[in-house]
Coordinates of C-alpha atoms in Angstrom, one line a residue:
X17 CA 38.9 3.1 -101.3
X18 CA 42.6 4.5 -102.1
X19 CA 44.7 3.2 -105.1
X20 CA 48.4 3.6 -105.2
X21 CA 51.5 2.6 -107.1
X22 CA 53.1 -0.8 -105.9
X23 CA 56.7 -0.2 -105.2
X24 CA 59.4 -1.7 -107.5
X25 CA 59.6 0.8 -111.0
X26 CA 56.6 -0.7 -112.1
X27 CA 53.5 1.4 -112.7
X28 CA 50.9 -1.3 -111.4
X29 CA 47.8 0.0 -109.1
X30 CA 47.9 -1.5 -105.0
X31 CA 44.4 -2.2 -103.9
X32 CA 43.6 -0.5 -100.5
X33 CA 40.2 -0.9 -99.5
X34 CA 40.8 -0.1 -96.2
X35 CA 42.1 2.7 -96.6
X36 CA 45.1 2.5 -94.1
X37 CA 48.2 2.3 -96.3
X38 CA 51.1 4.7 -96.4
X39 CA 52.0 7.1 -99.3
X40 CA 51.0 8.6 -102.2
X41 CA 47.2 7.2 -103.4
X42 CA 44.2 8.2 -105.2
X43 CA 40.9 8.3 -103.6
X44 CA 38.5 6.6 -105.9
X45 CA 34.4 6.0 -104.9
X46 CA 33.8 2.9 -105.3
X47 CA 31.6 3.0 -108.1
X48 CA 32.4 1.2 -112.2
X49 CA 32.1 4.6 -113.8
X50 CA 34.6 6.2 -111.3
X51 CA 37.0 3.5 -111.5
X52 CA 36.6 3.4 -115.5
X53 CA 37.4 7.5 -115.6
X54 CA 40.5 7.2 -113.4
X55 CA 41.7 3.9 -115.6
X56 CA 40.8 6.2 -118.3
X57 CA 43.2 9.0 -117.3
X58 CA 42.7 9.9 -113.5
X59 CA 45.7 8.1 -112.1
X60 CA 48.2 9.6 -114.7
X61 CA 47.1 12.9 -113.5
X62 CA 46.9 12.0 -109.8
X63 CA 50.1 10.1 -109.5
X64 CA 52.1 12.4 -112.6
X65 CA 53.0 9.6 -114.8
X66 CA 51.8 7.6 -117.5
X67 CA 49.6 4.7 -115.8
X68 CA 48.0 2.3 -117.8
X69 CA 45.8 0.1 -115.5
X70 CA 42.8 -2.3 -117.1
X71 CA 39.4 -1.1 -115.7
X72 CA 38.1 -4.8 -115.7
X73 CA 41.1 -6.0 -114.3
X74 CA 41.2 -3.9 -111.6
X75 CA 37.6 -3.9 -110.9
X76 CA 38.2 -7.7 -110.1
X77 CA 41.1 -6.8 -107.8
X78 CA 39.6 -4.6 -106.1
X79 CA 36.4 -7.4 -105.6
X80 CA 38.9 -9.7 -104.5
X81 CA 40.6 -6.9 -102.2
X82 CA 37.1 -6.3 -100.7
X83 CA 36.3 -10.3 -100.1
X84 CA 39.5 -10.4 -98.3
X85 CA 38.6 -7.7 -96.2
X86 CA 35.2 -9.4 -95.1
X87 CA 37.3 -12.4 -94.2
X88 CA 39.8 -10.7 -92.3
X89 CA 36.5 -8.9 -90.3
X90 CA 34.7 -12.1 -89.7
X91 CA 38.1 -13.8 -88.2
X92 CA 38.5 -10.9 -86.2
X93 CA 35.2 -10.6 -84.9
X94 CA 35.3 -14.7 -84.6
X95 CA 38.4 -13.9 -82.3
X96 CA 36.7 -11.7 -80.5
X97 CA 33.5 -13.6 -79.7
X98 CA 31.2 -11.2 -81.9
X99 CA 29.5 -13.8 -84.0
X100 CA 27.3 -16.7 -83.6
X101 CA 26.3 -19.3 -85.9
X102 CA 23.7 -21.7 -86.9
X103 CA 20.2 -21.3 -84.3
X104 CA 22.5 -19.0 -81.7
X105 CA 22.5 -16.5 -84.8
X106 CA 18.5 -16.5 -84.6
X107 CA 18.6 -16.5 -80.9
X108 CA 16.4 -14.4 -79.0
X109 CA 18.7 -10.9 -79.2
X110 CA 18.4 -11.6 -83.2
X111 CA 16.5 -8.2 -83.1
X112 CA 19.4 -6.2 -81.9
X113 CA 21.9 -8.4 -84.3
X114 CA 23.2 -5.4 -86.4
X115 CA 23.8 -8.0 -89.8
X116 CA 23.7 -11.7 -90.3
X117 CA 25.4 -13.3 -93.3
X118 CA 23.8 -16.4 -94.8
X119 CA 24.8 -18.7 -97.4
X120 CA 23.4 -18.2 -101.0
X121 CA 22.7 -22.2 -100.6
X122 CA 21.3 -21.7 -97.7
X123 CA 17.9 -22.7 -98.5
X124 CA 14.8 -20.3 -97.4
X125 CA 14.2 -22.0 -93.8
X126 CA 17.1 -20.5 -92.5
X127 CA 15.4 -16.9 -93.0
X128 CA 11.9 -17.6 -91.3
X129 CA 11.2 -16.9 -87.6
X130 CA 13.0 -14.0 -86.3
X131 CA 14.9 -13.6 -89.0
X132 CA 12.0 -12.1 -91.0
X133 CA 12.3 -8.5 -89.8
X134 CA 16.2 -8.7 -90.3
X135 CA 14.9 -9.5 -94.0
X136 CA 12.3 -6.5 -94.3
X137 CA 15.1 -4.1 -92.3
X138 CA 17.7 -5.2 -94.8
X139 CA 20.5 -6.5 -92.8
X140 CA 20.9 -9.8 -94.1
X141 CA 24.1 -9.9 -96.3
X142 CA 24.1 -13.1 -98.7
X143 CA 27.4 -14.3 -99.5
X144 CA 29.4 -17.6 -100.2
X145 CA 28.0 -20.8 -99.8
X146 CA 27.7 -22.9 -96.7
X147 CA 30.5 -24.8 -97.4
X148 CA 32.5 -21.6 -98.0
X149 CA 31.6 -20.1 -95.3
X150 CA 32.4 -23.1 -93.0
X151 CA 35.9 -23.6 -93.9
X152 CA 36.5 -19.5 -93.0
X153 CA 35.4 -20.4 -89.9
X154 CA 36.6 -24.4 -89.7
X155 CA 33.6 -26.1 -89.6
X156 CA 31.8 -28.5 -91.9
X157 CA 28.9 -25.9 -93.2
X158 CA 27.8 -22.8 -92.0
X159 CA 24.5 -21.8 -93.4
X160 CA 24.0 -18.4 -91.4
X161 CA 26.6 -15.9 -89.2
X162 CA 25.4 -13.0 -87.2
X163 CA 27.7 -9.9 -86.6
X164 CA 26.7 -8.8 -83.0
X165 CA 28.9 -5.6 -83.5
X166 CA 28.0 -2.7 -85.5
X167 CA 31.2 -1.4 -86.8
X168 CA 32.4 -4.4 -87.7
X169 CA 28.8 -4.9 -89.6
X170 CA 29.2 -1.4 -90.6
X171 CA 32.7 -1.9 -92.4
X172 CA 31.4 -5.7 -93.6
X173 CA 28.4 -3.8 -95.5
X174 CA 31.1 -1.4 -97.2
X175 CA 33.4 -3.8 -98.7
X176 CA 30.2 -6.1 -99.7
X177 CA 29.1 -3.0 -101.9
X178 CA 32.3 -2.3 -103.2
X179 CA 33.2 -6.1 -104.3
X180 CA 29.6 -6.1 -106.1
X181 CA 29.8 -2.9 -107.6
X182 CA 33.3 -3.3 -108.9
X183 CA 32.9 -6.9 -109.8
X184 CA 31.1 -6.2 -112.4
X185 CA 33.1 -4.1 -114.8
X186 CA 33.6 -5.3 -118.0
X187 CA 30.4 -8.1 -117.7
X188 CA 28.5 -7.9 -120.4

């Protein structure tokens, strides 16, 4: 992930979790003691001027950052006719499906069958709630998605563990 100062004289931190922006930024693992040393002192030194930045405000920033990533890839791939939902997403390629993402309300039925390998192999991905989940894609509720590409599943699995790992800075 790369952090950089926002434009406009003020000394506030820009989120990139892609890592695509232009400029000056500060390469930071994704990991709460990382992002607490360089709040700590790491981005005055990096960027050569006093910045004060909140470690538990920007952990949450850069969770949000990473949730809107995941949405951006699962339009994407929806655009591009890499997903499928409901029973297609437990078809009979579910074996090759490189992730699927099911809804934390989901209910355990949606994981039997094929999907119990996925399970052991550990790419299933829990996040949102089917009704979450359904408006993303504009449907009533969507209880389970699978990613048929693997870079897109690839890049989904790497914001996922940023927005969990940094989400939690400052919980007690």
């Amino acid at each position: 992930m790369v952090l950089g100062l926002s434009e406009g004289g003020k000394h506030d931190v820009a989120v990139d979790v892609a890592g695509r922006s232009f400029g000056r930024g500060a390469h930071v693992h994704a990991l709460a003691a990382c992002l607490i040393k360089a709040c700590a002192g790491g981005f005055s030194k990096a960027f050569r001027r006093q910045v004060v930045v909140d470690a538990a405000r920007l952990g949450r920033d850069v969770s949000a950052a990473a949730d809107r990533r995941v949405e951006g890839l699962l339009l994407g791939a929806r655009r591009a006719g890499l997903l499928a939902f409901g029973e297609d997403a437990k078809g009979p390629d579910a074996d090759g499906t490189p992730l699927f993402i099911v809804a934390c309300d989901a209910g355990s039925s949606v994981l039997g069958g094929r999907l119990r390998q996925a399970v052991a192999d550990g790419r299933v991905l829990v996040w949102r709630t089917e009704e979450a989940l359904g408006t993303l894609f504009s449907r009533e509720l969507v209880a389970i998605v699978a990613i048929r590409h693997g870079s897109v599943a690839r890049e989904i699995r790497r914001a996922r563990s940023m927005s969990e790992s940094l989400g939690l800075i400052g919980s007690p």
